[in-house]
mmCIF file of C-alpha atoms in Angstrom:
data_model
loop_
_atom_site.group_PDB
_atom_site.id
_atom_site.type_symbol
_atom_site.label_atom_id
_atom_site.label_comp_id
_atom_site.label_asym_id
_atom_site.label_seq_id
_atom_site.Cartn_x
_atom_site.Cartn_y
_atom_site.Cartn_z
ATOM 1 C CA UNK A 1 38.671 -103.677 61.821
ATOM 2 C CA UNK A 2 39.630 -100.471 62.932
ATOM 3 C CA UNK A 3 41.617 -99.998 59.622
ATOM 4 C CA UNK A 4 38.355 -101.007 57.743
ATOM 5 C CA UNK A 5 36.630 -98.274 59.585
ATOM 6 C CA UNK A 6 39.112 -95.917 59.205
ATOM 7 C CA UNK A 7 39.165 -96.544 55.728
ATOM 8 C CA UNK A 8 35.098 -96.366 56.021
ATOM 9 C CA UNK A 9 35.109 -92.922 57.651
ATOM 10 C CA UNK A 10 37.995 -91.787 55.369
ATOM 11 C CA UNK A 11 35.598 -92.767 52.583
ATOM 12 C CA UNK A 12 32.491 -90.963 54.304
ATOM 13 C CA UNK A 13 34.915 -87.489 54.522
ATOM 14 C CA UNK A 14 36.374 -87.566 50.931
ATOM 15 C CA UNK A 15 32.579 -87.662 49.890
ATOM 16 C CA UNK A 16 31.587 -84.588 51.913
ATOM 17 C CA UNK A 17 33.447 -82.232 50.199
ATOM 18 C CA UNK A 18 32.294 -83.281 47.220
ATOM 19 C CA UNK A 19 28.616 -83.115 48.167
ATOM 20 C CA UNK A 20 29.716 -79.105 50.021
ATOM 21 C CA UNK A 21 30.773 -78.562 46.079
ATOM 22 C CA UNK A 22 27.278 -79.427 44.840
ATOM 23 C CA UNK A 23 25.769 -77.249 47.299
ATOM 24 C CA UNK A 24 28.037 -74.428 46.111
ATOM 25 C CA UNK A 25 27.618 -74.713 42.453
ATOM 26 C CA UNK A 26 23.590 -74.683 42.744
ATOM 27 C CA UNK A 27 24.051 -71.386 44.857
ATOM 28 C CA UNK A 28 25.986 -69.925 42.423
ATOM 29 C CA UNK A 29 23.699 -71.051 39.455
ATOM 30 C CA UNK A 30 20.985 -69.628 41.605
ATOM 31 C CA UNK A 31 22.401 -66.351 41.929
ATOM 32 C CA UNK A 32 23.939 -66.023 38.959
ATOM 33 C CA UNK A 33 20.140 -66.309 37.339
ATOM 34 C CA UNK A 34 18.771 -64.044 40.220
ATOM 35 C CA UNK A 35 21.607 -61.331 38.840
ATOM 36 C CA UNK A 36 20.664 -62.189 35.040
ATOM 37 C CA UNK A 37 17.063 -62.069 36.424
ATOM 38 C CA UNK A 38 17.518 -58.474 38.454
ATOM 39 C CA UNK A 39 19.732 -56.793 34.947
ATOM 40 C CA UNK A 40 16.798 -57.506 32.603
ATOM 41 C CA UNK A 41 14.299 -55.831 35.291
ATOM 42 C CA UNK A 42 17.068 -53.119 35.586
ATOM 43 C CA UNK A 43 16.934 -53.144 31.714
ATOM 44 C CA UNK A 44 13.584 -53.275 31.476
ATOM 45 C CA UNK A 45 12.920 -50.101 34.140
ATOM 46 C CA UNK A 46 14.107 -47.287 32.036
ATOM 47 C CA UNK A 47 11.439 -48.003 29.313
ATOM 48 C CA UNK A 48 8.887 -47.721 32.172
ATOM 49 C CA UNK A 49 9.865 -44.744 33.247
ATOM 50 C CA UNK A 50 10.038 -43.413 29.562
ATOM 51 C CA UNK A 51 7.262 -44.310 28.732
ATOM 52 C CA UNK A 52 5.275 -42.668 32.389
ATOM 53 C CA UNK A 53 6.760 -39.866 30.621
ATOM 54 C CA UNK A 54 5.887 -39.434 27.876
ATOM 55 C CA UNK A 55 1.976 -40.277 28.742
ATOM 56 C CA UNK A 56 2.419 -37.282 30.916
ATOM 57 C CA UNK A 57 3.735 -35.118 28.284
ATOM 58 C CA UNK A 58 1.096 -35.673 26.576
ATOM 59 C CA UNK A 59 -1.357 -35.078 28.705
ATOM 60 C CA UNK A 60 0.061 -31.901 29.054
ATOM 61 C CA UNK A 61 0.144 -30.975 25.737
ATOM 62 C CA UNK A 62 -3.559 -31.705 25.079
ATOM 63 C CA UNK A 63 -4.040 -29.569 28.003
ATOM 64 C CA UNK A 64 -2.691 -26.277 26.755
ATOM 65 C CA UNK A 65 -4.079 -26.929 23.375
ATOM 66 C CA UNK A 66 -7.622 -26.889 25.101
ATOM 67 C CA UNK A 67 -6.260 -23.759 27.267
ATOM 68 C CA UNK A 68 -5.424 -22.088 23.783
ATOM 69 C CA UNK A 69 -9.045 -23.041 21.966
ATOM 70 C CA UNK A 70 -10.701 -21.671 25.077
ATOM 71 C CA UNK A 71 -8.702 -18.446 24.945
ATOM 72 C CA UNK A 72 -9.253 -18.211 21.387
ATOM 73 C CA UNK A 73 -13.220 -18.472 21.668
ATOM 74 C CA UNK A 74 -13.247 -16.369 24.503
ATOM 75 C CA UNK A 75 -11.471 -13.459 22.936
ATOM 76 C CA UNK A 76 -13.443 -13.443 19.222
ATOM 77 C CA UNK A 77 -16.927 -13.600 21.443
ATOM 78 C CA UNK A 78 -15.275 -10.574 23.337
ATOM 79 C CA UNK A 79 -13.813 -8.680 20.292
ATOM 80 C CA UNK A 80 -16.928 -9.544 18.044
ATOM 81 C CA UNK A 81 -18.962 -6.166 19.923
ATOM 82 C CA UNK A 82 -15.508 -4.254 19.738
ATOM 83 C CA UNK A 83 -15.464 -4.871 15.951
ATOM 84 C CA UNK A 84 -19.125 -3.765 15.248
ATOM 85 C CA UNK A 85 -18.637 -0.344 17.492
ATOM 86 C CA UNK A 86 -15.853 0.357 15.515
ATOM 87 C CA UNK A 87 -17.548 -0.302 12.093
ATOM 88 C CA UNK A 88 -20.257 1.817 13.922
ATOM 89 C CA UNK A 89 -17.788 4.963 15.181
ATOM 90 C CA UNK A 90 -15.283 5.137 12.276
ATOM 91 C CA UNK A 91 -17.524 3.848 8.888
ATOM 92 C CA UNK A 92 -15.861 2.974 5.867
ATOM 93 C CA UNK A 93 -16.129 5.839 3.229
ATOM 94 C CA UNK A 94 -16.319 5.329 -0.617
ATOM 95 C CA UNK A 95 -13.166 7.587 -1.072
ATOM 96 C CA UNK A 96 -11.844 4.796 0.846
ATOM 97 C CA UNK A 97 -9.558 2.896 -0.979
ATOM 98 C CA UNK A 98 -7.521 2.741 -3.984
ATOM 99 C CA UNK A 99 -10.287 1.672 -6.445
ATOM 100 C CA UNK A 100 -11.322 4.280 -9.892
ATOM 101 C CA UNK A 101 -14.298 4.804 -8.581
ATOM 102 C CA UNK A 102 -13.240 5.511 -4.688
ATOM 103 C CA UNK A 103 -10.675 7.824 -6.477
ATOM 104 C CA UNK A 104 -13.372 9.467 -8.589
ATOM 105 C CA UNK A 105 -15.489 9.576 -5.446
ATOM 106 C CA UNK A 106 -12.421 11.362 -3.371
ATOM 107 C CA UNK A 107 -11.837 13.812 -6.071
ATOM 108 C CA UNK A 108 -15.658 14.889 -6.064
ATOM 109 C CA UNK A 109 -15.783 14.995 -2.403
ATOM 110 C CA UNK A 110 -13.008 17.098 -2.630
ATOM 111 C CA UNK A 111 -14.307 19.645 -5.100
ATOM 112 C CA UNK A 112 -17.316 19.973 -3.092
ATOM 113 C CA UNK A 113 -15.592 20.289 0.477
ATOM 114 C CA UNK A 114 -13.203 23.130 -1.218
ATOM 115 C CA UNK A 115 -16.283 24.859 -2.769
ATOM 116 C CA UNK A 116 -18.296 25.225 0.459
ATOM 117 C CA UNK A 117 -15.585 25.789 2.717
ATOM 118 C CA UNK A 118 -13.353 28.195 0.867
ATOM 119 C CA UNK A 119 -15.697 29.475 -1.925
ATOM 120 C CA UNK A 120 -18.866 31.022 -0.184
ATOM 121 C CA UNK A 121 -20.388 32.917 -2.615
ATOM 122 C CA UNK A 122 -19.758 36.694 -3.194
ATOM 123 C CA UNK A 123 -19.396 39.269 -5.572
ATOM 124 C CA UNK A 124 -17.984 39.477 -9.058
ATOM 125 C CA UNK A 125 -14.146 40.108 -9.292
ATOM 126 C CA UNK A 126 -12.011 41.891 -11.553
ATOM 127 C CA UNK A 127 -11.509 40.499 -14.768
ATOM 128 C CA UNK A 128 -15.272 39.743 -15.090
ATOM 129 C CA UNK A 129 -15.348 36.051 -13.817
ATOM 130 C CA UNK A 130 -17.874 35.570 -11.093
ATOM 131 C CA UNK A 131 -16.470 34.121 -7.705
ATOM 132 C CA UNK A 132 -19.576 31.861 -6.946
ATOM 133 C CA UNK A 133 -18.472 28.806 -5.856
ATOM 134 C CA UNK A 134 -19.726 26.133 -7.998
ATOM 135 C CA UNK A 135 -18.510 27.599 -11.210
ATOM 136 C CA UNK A 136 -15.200 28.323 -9.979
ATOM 137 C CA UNK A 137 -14.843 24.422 -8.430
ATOM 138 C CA UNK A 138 -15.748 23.031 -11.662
ATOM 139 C CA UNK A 139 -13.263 24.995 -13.581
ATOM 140 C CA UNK A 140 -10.170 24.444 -11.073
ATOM 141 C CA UNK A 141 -10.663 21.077 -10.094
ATOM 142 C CA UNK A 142 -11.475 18.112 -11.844
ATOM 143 C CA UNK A 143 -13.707 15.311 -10.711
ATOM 144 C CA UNK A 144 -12.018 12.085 -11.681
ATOM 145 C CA UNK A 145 -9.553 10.263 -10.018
ATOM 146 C CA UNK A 146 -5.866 11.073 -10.395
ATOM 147 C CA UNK A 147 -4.651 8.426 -12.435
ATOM 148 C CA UNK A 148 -7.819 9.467 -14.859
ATOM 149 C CA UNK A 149 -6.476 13.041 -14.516
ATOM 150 C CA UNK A 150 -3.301 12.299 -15.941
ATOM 151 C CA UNK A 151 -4.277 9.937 -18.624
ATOM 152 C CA UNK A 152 -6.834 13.183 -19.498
ATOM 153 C CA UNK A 153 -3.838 15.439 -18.933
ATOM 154 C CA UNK A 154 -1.196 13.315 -21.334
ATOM 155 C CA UNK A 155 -3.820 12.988 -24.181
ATOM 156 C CA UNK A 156 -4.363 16.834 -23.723
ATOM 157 C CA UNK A 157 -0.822 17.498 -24.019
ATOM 158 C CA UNK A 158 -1.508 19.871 -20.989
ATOM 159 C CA UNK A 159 0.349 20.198 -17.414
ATOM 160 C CA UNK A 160 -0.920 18.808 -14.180
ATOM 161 C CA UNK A 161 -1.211 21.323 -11.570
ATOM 162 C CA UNK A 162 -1.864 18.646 -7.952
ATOM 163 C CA UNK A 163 -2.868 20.568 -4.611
ATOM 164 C CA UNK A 164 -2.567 17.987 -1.464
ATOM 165 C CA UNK A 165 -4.800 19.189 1.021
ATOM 166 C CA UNK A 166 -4.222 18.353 5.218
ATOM 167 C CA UNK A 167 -7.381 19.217 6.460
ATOM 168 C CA UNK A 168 -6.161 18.990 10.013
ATOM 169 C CA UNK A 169 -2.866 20.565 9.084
ATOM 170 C CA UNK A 170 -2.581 24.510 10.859
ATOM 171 C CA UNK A 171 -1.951 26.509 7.807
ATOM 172 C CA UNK A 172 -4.156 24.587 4.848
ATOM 173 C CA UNK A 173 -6.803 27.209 5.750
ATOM 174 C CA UNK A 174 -4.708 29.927 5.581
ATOM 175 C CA UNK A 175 -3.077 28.844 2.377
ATOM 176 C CA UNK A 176 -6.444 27.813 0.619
ATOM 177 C CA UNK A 177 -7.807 31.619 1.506
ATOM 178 C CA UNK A 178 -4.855 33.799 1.066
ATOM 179 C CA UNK A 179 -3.523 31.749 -2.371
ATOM 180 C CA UNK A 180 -5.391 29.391 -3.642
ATOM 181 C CA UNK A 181 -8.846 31.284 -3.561
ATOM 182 C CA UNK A 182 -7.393 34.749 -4.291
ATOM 183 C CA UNK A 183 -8.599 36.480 -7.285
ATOM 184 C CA UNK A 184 -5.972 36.743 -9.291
ATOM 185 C CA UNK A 185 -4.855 33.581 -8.828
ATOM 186 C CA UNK A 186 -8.276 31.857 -9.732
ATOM 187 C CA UNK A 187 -8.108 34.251 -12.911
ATOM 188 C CA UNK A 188 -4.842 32.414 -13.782
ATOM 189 C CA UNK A 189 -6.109 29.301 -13.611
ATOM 190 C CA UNK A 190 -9.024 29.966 -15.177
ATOM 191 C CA UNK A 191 -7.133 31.316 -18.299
ATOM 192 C CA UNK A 192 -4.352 28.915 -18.896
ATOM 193 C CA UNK A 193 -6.876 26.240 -18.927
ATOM 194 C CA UNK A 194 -5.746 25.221 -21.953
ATOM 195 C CA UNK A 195 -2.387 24.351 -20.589
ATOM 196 C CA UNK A 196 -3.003 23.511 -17.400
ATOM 197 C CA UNK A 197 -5.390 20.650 -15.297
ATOM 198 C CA UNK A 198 -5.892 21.147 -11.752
ATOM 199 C CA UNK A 199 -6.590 17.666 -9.649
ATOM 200 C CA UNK A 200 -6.607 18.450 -5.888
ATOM 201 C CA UNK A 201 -6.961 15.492 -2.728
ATOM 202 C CA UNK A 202 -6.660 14.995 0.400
ATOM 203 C CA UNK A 203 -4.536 12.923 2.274
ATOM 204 C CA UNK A 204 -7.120 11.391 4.395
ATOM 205 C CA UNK A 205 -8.181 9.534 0.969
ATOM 206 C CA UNK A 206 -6.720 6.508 -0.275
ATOM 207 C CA UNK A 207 -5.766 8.078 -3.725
ATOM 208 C CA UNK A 208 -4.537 11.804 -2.103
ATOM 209 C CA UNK A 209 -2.365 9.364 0.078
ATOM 210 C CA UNK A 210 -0.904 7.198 -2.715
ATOM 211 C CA UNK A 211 0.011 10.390 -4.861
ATOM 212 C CA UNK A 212 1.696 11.920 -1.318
ATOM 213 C CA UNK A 213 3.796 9.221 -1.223
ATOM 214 C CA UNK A 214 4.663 8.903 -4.460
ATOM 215 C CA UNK A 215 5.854 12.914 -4.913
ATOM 216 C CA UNK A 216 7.954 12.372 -1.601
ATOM 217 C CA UNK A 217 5.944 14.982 0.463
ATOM 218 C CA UNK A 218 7.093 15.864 3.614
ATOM 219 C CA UNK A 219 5.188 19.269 4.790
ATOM 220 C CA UNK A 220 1.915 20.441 3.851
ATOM 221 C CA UNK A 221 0.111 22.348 1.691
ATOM 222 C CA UNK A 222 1.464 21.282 -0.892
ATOM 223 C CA UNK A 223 1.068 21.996 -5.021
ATOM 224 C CA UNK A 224 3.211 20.154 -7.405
ATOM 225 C CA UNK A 225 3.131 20.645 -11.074
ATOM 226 C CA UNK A 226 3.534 17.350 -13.197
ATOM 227 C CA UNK A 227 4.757 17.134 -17.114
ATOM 228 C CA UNK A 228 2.629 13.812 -18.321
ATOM 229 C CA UNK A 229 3.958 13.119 -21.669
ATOM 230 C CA UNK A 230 3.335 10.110 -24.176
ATOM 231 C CA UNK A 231 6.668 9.909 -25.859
ATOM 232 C CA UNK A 232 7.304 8.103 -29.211
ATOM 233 C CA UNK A 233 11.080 7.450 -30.686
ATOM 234 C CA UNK A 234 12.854 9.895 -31.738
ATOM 235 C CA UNK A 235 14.489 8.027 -34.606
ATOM 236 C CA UNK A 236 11.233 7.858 -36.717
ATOM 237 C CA UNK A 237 8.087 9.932 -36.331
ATOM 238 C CA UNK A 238 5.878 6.848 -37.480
ATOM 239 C CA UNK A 239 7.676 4.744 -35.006
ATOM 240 C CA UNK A 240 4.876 2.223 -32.689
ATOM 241 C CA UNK A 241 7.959 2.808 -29.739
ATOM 242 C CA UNK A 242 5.668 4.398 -27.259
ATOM 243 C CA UNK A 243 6.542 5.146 -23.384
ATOM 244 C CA UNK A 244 4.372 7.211 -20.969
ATOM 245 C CA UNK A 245 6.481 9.470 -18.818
ATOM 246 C CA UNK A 246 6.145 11.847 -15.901
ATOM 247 C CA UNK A 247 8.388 14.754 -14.858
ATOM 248 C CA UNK A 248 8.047 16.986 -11.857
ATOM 249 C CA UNK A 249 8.778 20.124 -12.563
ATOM 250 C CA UNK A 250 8.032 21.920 -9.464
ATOM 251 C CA UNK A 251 7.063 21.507 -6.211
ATOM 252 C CA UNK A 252 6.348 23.596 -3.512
ATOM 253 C CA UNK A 253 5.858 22.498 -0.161
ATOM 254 C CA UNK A 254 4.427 25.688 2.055
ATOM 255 C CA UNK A 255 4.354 23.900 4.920
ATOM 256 C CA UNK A 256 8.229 24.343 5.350
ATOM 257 C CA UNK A 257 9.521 26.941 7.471
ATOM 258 C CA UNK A 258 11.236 28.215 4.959
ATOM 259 C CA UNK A 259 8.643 28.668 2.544
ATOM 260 C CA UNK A 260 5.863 29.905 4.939
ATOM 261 C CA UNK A 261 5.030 33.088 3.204
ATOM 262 C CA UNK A 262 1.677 32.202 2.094
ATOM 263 C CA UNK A 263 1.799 35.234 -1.235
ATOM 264 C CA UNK A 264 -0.791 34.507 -3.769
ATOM 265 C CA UNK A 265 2.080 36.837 -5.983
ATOM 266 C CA UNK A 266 4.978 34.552 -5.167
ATOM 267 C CA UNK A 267 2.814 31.417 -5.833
ATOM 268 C CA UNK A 268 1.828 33.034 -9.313
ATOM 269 C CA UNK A 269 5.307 34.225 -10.263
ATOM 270 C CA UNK A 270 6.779 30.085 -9.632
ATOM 271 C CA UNK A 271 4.213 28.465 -11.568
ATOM 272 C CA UNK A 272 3.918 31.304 -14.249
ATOM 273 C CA UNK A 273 7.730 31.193 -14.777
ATOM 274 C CA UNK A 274 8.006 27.145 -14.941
ATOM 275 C CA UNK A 275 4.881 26.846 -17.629
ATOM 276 C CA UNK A 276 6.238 29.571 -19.540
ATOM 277 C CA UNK A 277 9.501 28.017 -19.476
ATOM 278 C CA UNK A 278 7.982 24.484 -20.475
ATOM 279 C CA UNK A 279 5.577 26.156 -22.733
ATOM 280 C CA UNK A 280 7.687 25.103 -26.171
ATOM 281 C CA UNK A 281 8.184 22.021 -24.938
ATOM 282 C CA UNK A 282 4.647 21.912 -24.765
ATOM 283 C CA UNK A 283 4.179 23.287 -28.071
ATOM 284 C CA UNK A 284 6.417 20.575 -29.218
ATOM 285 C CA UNK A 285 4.359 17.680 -27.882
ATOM 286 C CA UNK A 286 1.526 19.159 -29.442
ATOM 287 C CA UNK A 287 2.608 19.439 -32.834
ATOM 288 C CA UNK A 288 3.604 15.786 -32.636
ATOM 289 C CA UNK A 289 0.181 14.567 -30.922
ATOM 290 C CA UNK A 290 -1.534 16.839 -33.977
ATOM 291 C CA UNK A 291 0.871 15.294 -36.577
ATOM 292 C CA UNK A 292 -0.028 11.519 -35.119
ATOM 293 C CA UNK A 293 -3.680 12.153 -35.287
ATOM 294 C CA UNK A 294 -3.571 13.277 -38.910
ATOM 295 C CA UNK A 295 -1.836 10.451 -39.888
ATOM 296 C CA UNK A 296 -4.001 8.182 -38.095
ATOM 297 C CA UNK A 297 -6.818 9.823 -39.812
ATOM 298 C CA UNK A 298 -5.077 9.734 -42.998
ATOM 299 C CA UNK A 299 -4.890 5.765 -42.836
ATOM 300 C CA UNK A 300 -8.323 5.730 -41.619
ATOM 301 C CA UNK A 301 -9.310 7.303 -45.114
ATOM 302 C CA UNK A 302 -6.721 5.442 -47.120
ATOM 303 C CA UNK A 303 -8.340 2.012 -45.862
ATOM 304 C CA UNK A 304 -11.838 3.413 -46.363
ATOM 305 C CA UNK A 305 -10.720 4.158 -49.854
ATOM 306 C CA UNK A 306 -9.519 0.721 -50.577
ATOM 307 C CA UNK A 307 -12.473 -1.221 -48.878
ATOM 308 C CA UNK A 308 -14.657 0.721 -51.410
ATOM 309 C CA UNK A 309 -12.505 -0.276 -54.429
ATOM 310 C CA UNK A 310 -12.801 -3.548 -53.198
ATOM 311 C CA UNK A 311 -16.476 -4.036 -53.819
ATOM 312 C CA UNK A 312 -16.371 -2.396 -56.734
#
């Protein structure tokens, strides 16, 4: 009996442990799915917080872009008066601009400014050409635009004499009265206007600026004189080979401290000396522009000639 038992309770003890192992292996299945169960929430957290984010992000965005419109609007409703005062205060001009006819409005503003400012009327001066201002202006100056004046000047065959005028400049007054205006210089002009076109502008215009610029000016007053030449090869005088050139043969910039003399005889004896010195070049260019416009005319009769023949 007691061996029975024995046996009974040994039987009873083996099972225990086996029943403990049971126990174990469900806790260990339990936590092993808790752990798979806590990585995916761990997995599964970073996307949240990504995702918070980028909601605020873009929240913020739209924000400043609303701060920006508002800005925007606020500043053209407070620049929109600004605008119209200053349209008011500083009006646009018609020699404003880089247009033929602001250029041919500029260079007749021009004449007109230089005729009442430097030109008042007075009496006759030697040589027997009458120093009245309008006259004068009309003979010196021409009223078109420059890029008119040298197109004029190169189917002339005739120099360009340019005068850029600084109105606010401290010696253009002084230079207009003791040179420019001075007898014997106007005489001058007056007589080698055959050879010579005079465009003046100011540099306050668009087309007085753009010429500025282009001659490299760096002082004021200043008077350049221009060759504008249509040039045909030289290998045959019937030749259709055709370029448009311009040379500068002087310039003189008074403005310079080391030209600030300001002596209507100096001024003569520079420009006399470089037109006389051009003058057969000049000559040339004529003969050639006389010898192109007979021929021209000569075809013009030839095919006159043979349209008439043909209805005969």
């Amino acid at each position: 009996m007691d061996g029975s038992a024995n046996n009974g309770n040994t039987g009873l003890s083996s099972r225990q442990p086996r029943t403990s192992s049971i126990s174990n292996e469900g806790a260990n299945l339990l936590s092993s799915q808790q752990a798979a169960s806590d990585g995916v929430s761990n997995r599964n957290s970073p996307n949240v917080v990504n995702n918070s984010g980028n909601s605020d992000m873009s929240r913020i965005t739209l924000l400043l872009n609303k701060v920006f419109v508002l800005i925007a609007v606020l500043l053209r409703i407070g620049l929109t008066p600004l605008q119209y005062l200053i349209a008011a205060l500083f009006p646009t001009r018609d020699t404003d601009g880089s247009s033929p006819r602001a250029a041919d409005a500029a260079a007749r503003a021009f004449a007109s400014n230089f005729q009442l400012t430097y030109l008042p009327p007075a009496p006759p001066v030697p040589g027997g050409i009458q120093n009245n201002g309008e006259a004068i202006v009309a003979s010196l100056f021409s009223e078109m635009g420059y890029a008119k004046c040298v197109a004029e000047a190169r189917r002339s065959t005739k120099l360009l004499l340019v005068y850029l005028h600084s109105p606010y400049h401290r010696d253009s007054t002084t230079f207009c009265r003791r040179v420019l205006t001075h007898p014997t210089v106007i005489n001058y002009l007056i007589a080698s206007n055959g050879r010579l076109m005079l465009w003046g502008g100011s540099i306050h215009t668009g087309d007085g600026l753009a010429v500025s610029t282009m001659l490299g000016v760096s002082s004021y007053p200043c008077v350049a004189l221009l060759s504008c030449e249509s040039t045909r090869d030289a290998s045959s005088s019937t030749s259709n080979n055709s370029s448009n050139t311009m040379e500068l043969l002087l310039k003189l910039e008074y403005g310079s401290s080391m030209s600030r003399t300001y002596s209507s005889s100096e001024f003569l004896t520079r420009i006399g000396a470089t037109v006389e010195a051009y003058q057969s070049i000049l000559d040339t260019f004529t003969a050639r522009r006389v010898a192109r416009e007979q021929e021209a005319h000569l075809r013009r009769e030839q095919d006159d000639e043979y349209l008439q023949a043909l209805e005969i």
